[in-house]
Amino acid sequence: MEKECIVLAGGLGTRLRGTVDDVPKCMAPVAGRPFLHYLFDYLERNGFSRVVLSLGYMHETVERWAASQVRPFRIAASVEPTPLGTGGAIALAAEKTTGRQVYVMNGDTFFDADTDAMRGVHEHMGAAATLALKPMNDFSRYGTVETDDGGRIRTFREKRHCRHGLINGGIYLLDLESGLFDGLGGRFSFETDVLQARVSGTVLGGYVSAGYFIDIGVPEDYRQANADFEAMFAHDEKH
């Protein structure tokens, strides 16, 4: 069975303007390489066989870079004709996938979660979607995700200061035959119109991982990613 992932790589990176050059957010340079390079390394380590890049803003830049990559997985591109929101982008890119299960990853976050263990949770629960969740302490930038004792997601909370909690780590496993997108089309938000709107009547699983997490969407964390990745991947050969 194919192990497929959609990478949401169409973001403009408006909050990084003035910090990085005018490039798609996934191509922001981190420790000397495009951020997408590290996501590709992660996908390679996790045994993916096919990757669909969901593109929009400056898609040619991403496509040129992707064409230069020599990877053990096949790479395809799905280009939004107009901005479709995260949900519309996933639905469009899913047309280029082949199986019932597909992972989805945000192109501006890196979360070192075990995708095979995540699939085990997903299948055990019979979930329509499973989210990789990251435990965090003393934060206010992210909303929180609350689960019951069995790991089923019950509530999504708005951003507020929390002493500790679980956040959405930006990796999902979807069952494309579950009806998750039924009644939705065109432009819509995956987070709001699917996850939050359907949490009460849909089995959404939570897979908790303590793996390294960073979101480069704001300058402070972008700078932190540069420092972290320089330390973590300094031994890798630059290419």
mmCIF file of C-alpha atoms in Angstrom:
data_model
loop_
_atom_site.group_PDB
_atom_site.id
_atom_site.type_symbol
_atom_site.label_atom_id
_atom_site.label_comp_id
_atom_site.label_asym_id
_atom_site.label_seq_id
_atom_site.Cartn_x
_atom_site.Cartn_y
_atom_site.Cartn_z
ATOM 1 C CA MET A 1 0.000 0.000 0.000
ATOM 2 C CA GLU A 2 1.235 3.463 -0.905
ATOM 3 C CA LYS A 3 2.181 5.736 1.976
ATOM 4 C CA GLU A 4 1.149 9.163 0.732
ATOM 5 C CA CYS A 5 1.383 12.672 2.136
ATOM 6 C CA ILE A 6 -0.036 16.014 1.044
ATOM 7 C CA VAL A 7 2.201 18.910 2.071
ATOM 8 C CA LEU A 8 0.366 22.227 2.344
ATOM 9 C CA ALA A 9 3.012 24.451 0.807
ATOM 10 C CA GLY A 10 1.057 27.346 -0.667
ATOM 11 C CA GLY A 11 1.409 29.820 2.192
ATOM 12 C CA LEU A 12 2.450 33.421 1.568
ATOM 13 C CA GLY A 13 4.468 33.859 4.756
ATOM 14 C CA THR A 14 3.132 37.384 5.314
ATOM 15 C CA ARG A 15 4.177 37.396 8.971
ATOM 16 C CA LEU A 16 7.757 36.658 7.892
ATOM 17 C CA ARG A 17 7.957 39.645 5.532
ATOM 18 C CA GLY A 18 11.028 41.659 6.379
ATOM 19 C CA THR A 19 12.636 38.583 7.932
ATOM 20 C CA VAL A 20 13.020 36.468 4.800
ATOM 21 C CA ASP A 21 13.000 37.255 1.094
ATOM 22 C CA ASP A 22 9.802 37.127 -0.925
ATOM 23 C CA VAL A 23 9.469 33.350 -1.206
ATOM 24 C CA PRO A 24 6.735 30.873 -0.283
ATOM 25 C CA LYS A 25 6.876 30.124 3.421
ATOM 26 C CA CYS A 26 7.950 26.512 2.840
ATOM 27 C CA MET A 27 11.004 27.811 0.956
ATOM 28 C CA ALA A 28 12.192 30.121 3.746
ATOM 29 C CA PRO A 29 15.897 29.386 4.298
ATOM 30 C CA VAL A 30 16.588 27.616 7.584
ATOM 31 C CA ALA A 31 20.196 26.822 8.508
ATOM 32 C CA GLY A 32 21.178 27.197 4.854
ATOM 33 C CA ARG A 33 18.428 25.144 3.235
ATOM 34 C CA PRO A 34 14.781 25.636 2.288
ATOM 35 C CA PHE A 35 12.499 24.587 5.142
ATOM 36 C CA LEU A 36 10.868 22.098 2.771
ATOM 37 C CA HIS A 37 14.188 20.224 2.602
ATOM 38 C CA TYR A 38 13.797 19.198 6.243
ATOM 39 C CA LEU A 39 10.201 18.118 5.676
ATOM 40 C CA PHE A 40 11.369 15.975 2.766
ATOM 41 C CA ASP A 41 14.051 14.425 4.993
ATOM 42 C CA TYR A 42 11.349 13.643 7.544
ATOM 43 C CA LEU A 43 9.093 12.081 4.907
ATOM 44 C CA GLU A 44 12.008 10.009 3.647
ATOM 45 C CA ARG A 45 12.841 8.752 7.160
ATOM 46 C CA ASN A 46 9.198 7.844 7.701
ATOM 47 C CA GLY A 47 9.029 5.718 4.571
ATOM 48 C CA PHE A 48 6.659 7.703 2.367
ATOM 49 C CA SER A 49 6.374 6.593 -1.247
ATOM 50 C CA ARG A 50 4.460 9.535 -2.717
ATOM 51 C CA VAL A 51 4.272 13.233 -1.838
ATOM 52 C CA VAL A 52 1.779 15.727 -3.281
ATOM 53 C CA LEU A 53 2.777 19.367 -2.856
ATOM 54 C CA SER A 54 -0.284 21.591 -2.484
ATOM 55 C CA LEU A 55 0.873 24.865 -4.013
ATOM 56 C CA GLY A 56 -0.421 28.350 -4.695
ATOM 57 C CA TYR A 57 1.692 31.439 -4.132
ATOM 58 C CA MET A 58 4.873 31.389 -6.292
ATOM 59 C CA HIS A 59 4.288 27.720 -7.059
ATOM 60 C CA GLU A 60 6.904 27.762 -9.828
ATOM 61 C CA THR A 61 9.623 28.422 -7.239
ATOM 62 C CA VAL A 62 8.648 25.346 -5.251
ATOM 63 C CA GLU A 63 8.223 23.192 -8.342
ATOM 64 C CA ARG A 64 11.694 24.100 -9.656
ATOM 65 C CA TRP A 65 13.269 23.209 -6.345
ATOM 66 C CA ALA A 66 11.286 19.956 -6.032
ATOM 67 C CA ALA A 67 12.380 18.927 -9.529
ATOM 68 C CA SER A 68 16.001 19.096 -8.353
ATOM 69 C CA GLN A 69 15.417 16.646 -5.516
ATOM 70 C CA VAL A 70 16.539 13.023 -5.676
ATOM 71 C CA ARG A 71 14.304 11.199 -3.218
ATOM 72 C CA PRO A 72 12.960 7.657 -2.758
ATOM 73 C CA PHE A 73 9.403 8.998 -3.058
ATOM 74 C CA ARG A 74 7.585 10.328 -6.099
ATOM 75 C CA ILE A 75 6.650 14.004 -6.088
ATOM 76 C CA ALA A 76 3.528 15.516 -7.653
ATOM 77 C CA ALA A 77 2.144 19.044 -7.535
ATOM 78 C CA SER A 78 -1.407 20.293 -7.032
ATOM 79 C CA VAL A 79 -1.724 23.994 -7.848
ATOM 80 C CA GLU A 80 -4.709 25.997 -6.595
ATOM 81 C CA PRO A 81 -6.227 28.097 -9.412
ATOM 82 C CA THR A 82 -7.363 30.558 -6.726
ATOM 83 C CA PRO A 83 -6.864 30.407 -2.944
ATOM 84 C CA LEU A 84 -9.049 27.568 -1.665
ATOM 85 C CA GLY A 85 -8.300 27.634 2.048
ATOM 86 C CA THR A 86 -6.686 24.683 3.777
ATOM 87 C CA GLY A 87 -9.700 22.441 3.296
ATOM 88 C CA GLY A 88 -10.152 23.206 -0.377
ATOM 89 C CA ALA A 89 -6.430 22.769 -0.944
ATOM 90 C CA ILE A 90 -6.464 19.328 0.697
ATOM 91 C CA ALA A 91 -9.541 18.244 -1.270
ATOM 92 C CA LEU A 92 -7.947 19.329 -4.555
ATOM 93 C CA ALA A 93 -4.609 17.666 -3.776
ATOM 94 C CA ALA A 94 -6.369 14.469 -2.687
ATOM 95 C CA GLU A 95 -7.447 14.016 -6.291
ATOM 96 C CA LYS A 96 -3.801 13.193 -7.022
ATOM 97 C CA THR A 97 -3.559 10.511 -4.320
ATOM 98 C CA THR A 98 -4.350 6.849 -4.889
ATOM 99 C CA GLY A 99 -5.391 5.264 -1.591
ATOM 100 C CA ARG A 100 -7.995 5.558 1.117
ATOM 101 C CA GLN A 101 -5.530 6.897 3.688
ATOM 102 C CA VAL A 102 -3.491 10.043 3.196
ATOM 103 C CA TYR A 103 -1.363 12.050 5.580
ATOM 104 C CA VAL A 104 -1.445 15.835 5.471
ATOM 105 C CA MET A 105 1.360 18.047 6.752
ATOM 106 C CA ASN A 106 1.619 21.790 7.172
ATOM 107 C CA GLY A 107 4.464 23.182 5.084
ATOM 108 C CA ASP A 108 5.516 25.647 7.783
ATOM 109 C CA THR A 109 5.747 23.273 10.754
ATOM 110 C CA PHE A 110 8.168 20.502 11.606
ATOM 111 C CA PHE A 111 6.944 17.858 14.057
ATOM 112 C CA ASP A 112 9.061 14.754 14.561
ATOM 113 C CA ALA A 113 6.111 12.423 15.204
ATOM 114 C CA ASP A 114 6.108 8.690 14.380
ATOM 115 C CA THR A 115 3.688 8.377 11.482
ATOM 116 C CA ASP A 116 3.427 4.568 11.725
ATOM 117 C CA ALA A 117 2.467 4.755 15.400
ATOM 118 C CA MET A 118 -0.008 7.466 14.429
ATOM 119 C CA ARG A 119 -1.582 5.130 11.864
ATOM 120 C CA GLY A 120 -1.895 2.448 14.562
ATOM 121 C CA VAL A 121 -3.950 4.840 16.705
ATOM 122 C CA HIS A 122 -6.004 5.913 13.680
ATOM 123 C CA GLU A 123 -6.919 2.364 12.681
ATOM 124 C CA HIS A 124 -7.561 1.191 16.240
ATOM 125 C CA MET A 125 -10.067 4.007 16.726
ATOM 126 C CA GLY A 126 -11.622 3.708 13.272
ATOM 127 C CA ALA A 127 -11.134 7.458 13.002
ATOM 128 C CA ALA A 128 -12.142 9.659 10.095
ATOM 129 C CA ALA A 129 -9.082 11.768 10.880
ATOM 130 C CA THR A 130 -6.261 11.528 13.396
ATOM 131 C CA LEU A 131 -4.218 14.516 14.537
ATOM 132 C CA ALA A 132 -0.669 14.447 15.844
ATOM 133 C CA LEU A 133 -0.767 16.363 19.120
ATOM 134 C CA LYS A 134 2.149 18.000 20.903
ATOM 135 C CA PRO A 135 2.171 18.567 24.688
ATOM 136 C CA MET A 136 3.288 22.115 25.515
ATOM 137 C CA ASN A 137 3.767 24.201 28.650
ATOM 138 C CA ASP A 138 3.192 27.904 29.276
ATOM 139 C CA PHE A 139 1.960 29.016 25.851
ATOM 140 C CA SER A 140 -0.586 31.397 24.361
ATOM 141 C CA ARG A 141 0.108 31.288 20.616
ATOM 142 C CA TYR A 142 -1.804 28.069 19.956
ATOM 143 C CA GLY A 143 -5.287 26.770 20.567
ATOM 144 C CA THR A 144 -5.618 23.551 22.543
ATOM 145 C CA VAL A 145 -7.074 20.153 21.748
ATOM 146 C CA GLU A 146 -8.850 18.163 24.450
ATOM 147 C CA THR A 147 -9.277 14.382 24.293
ATOM 148 C CA ASP A 148 -11.121 11.842 26.390
ATOM 149 C CA ASP A 149 -9.390 8.979 28.168
ATOM 150 C CA GLY A 150 -9.553 6.857 25.027
ATOM 151 C CA GLY A 151 -7.763 9.452 22.910
ATOM 152 C CA ARG A 152 -10.792 10.677 20.956
ATOM 153 C CA ILE A 153 -10.783 14.428 20.386
ATOM 154 C CA ARG A 154 -13.724 16.090 22.105
ATOM 155 C CA THR A 155 -13.049 19.819 21.960
ATOM 156 C CA PHE A 156 -10.948 22.444 20.227
ATOM 157 C CA ARG A 157 -10.254 25.484 22.406
ATOM 158 C CA GLU A 158 -9.415 28.961 21.177
ATOM 159 C CA LYS A 159 -5.990 30.507 21.719
ATOM 160 C CA ARG A 160 -5.424 31.625 25.282
ATOM 161 C CA HIS A 161 -2.650 31.378 27.790
ATOM 162 C CA CYS A 162 -2.287 27.812 29.059
ATOM 163 C CA ARG A 163 0.034 26.405 31.672
ATOM 164 C CA HIS A 164 -0.018 23.073 29.873
ATOM 165 C CA GLY A 165 -2.042 21.404 27.166
ATOM 166 C CA LEU A 166 -2.055 19.626 23.814
ATOM 167 C CA ILE A 167 -1.757 21.574 20.570
ATOM 168 C CA ASN A 168 -2.443 20.570 16.990
ATOM 169 C CA GLY A 169 1.005 19.650 15.650
ATOM 170 C CA GLY A 170 0.088 20.089 11.979
ATOM 171 C CA ILE A 171 0.208 16.435 10.874
ATOM 172 C CA TYR A 172 -3.034 14.627 10.042
ATOM 173 C CA LEU A 173 -4.030 11.182 8.824
ATOM 174 C CA LEU A 174 -7.286 11.215 6.871
ATOM 175 C CA ASP A 175 -9.670 8.491 5.764
ATOM 176 C CA LEU A 176 -10.778 9.855 2.412
ATOM 177 C CA GLU A 177 -13.778 7.492 2.313
ATOM 178 C CA SER A 178 -15.143 8.622 5.680
ATOM 179 C CA GLY A 179 -17.255 11.480 4.305
ATOM 180 C CA LEU A 180 -15.124 14.046 6.097
ATOM 181 C CA PHE A 181 -15.542 16.556 3.251
ATOM 182 C CA ASP A 182 -19.158 15.760 2.406
ATOM 183 C CA GLY A 183 -21.150 18.884 1.594
ATOM 184 C CA LEU A 184 -18.050 21.026 1.313
ATOM 185 C CA GLY A 185 -16.513 22.313 -1.882
ATOM 186 C CA GLY A 186 -14.511 25.162 -3.308
ATOM 187 C CA ARG A 187 -12.935 27.327 -0.628
ATOM 188 C CA PHE A 188 -13.155 26.158 2.984
ATOM 189 C CA SER A 189 -11.037 25.796 6.090
ATOM 190 C CA PHE A 190 -9.956 22.330 7.184
ATOM 191 C CA GLU A 191 -9.504 23.462 10.775
ATOM 192 C CA THR A 192 -12.793 25.386 11.121
ATOM 193 C CA ASP A 193 -15.212 23.830 8.635
ATOM 194 C CA VAL A 194 -14.102 20.219 9.082
ATOM 195 C CA LEU A 195 -12.355 19.573 12.385
ATOM 196 C CA GLN A 196 -14.119 22.071 14.641
ATOM 197 C CA ALA A 197 -17.481 21.865 12.910
ATOM 198 C CA ARG A 198 -17.639 18.057 12.929
ATOM 199 C CA VAL A 199 -15.825 17.080 16.113
ATOM 200 C CA SER A 200 -19.018 16.128 17.984
ATOM 201 C CA GLY A 201 -20.366 13.764 15.339
ATOM 202 C CA THR A 202 -17.143 12.399 13.844
ATOM 203 C CA VAL A 203 -14.466 10.164 15.325
ATOM 204 C CA LEU A 204 -11.320 12.299 15.419
ATOM 205 C CA GLY A 205 -8.326 10.585 16.961
ATOM 206 C CA GLY A 206 -5.449 12.159 18.845
ATOM 207 C CA TYR A 207 -1.938 10.741 18.659
ATOM 208 C CA VAL A 208 0.271 12.382 21.285
ATOM 209 C CA SER A 209 3.990 12.729 20.569
ATOM 210 C CA ALA A 210 6.745 14.429 22.533
ATOM 211 C CA GLY A 211 8.874 14.782 19.371
ATOM 212 C CA TYR A 212 10.585 18.047 18.439
ATOM 213 C CA PHE A 213 8.142 20.695 17.169
ATOM 214 C CA ILE A 214 8.637 24.115 15.573
ATOM 215 C CA ASP A 215 6.341 26.417 13.604
ATOM 216 C CA ILE A 216 8.244 28.982 11.508
ATOM 217 C CA GLY A 217 5.199 31.199 10.902
ATOM 218 C CA VAL A 218 6.399 34.105 13.050
ATOM 219 C CA PRO A 219 9.848 35.741 13.114
ATOM 220 C CA GLU A 220 10.712 34.688 16.666
ATOM 221 C CA ASP A 221 10.130 31.001 15.983
ATOM 222 C CA TYR A 222 11.725 31.265 12.543
ATOM 223 C CA ARG A 223 14.914 32.459 14.219
ATOM 224 C CA GLN A 224 14.611 29.651 16.774
ATOM 225 C CA ALA A 225 14.301 27.112 13.953
ATOM 226 C CA ASN A 226 17.518 28.427 12.398
ATOM 227 C CA ALA A 227 19.380 27.909 15.671
ATOM 228 C CA ASP A 228 17.821 24.510 16.381
ATOM 229 C CA PHE A 229 18.319 23.095 12.899
ATOM 230 C CA GLU A 230 21.902 24.333 12.735
ATOM 231 C CA ALA A 231 22.575 22.349 15.911
ATOM 232 C CA MET A 232 20.529 19.269 14.977
ATOM 233 C CA PHE A 233 21.576 18.909 11.348
ATOM 234 C CA ALA A 234 25.056 20.463 11.297
ATOM 235 C CA HIS A 235 26.571 17.053 10.538
ATOM 236 C CA ASP A 236 24.510 16.669 7.357
ATOM 237 C CA GLU A 237 26.214 17.367 4.058
ATOM 238 C CA LYS A 238 24.961 20.605 2.531
ATOM 239 C CA HIS A 239 23.243 20.205 -0.815
#
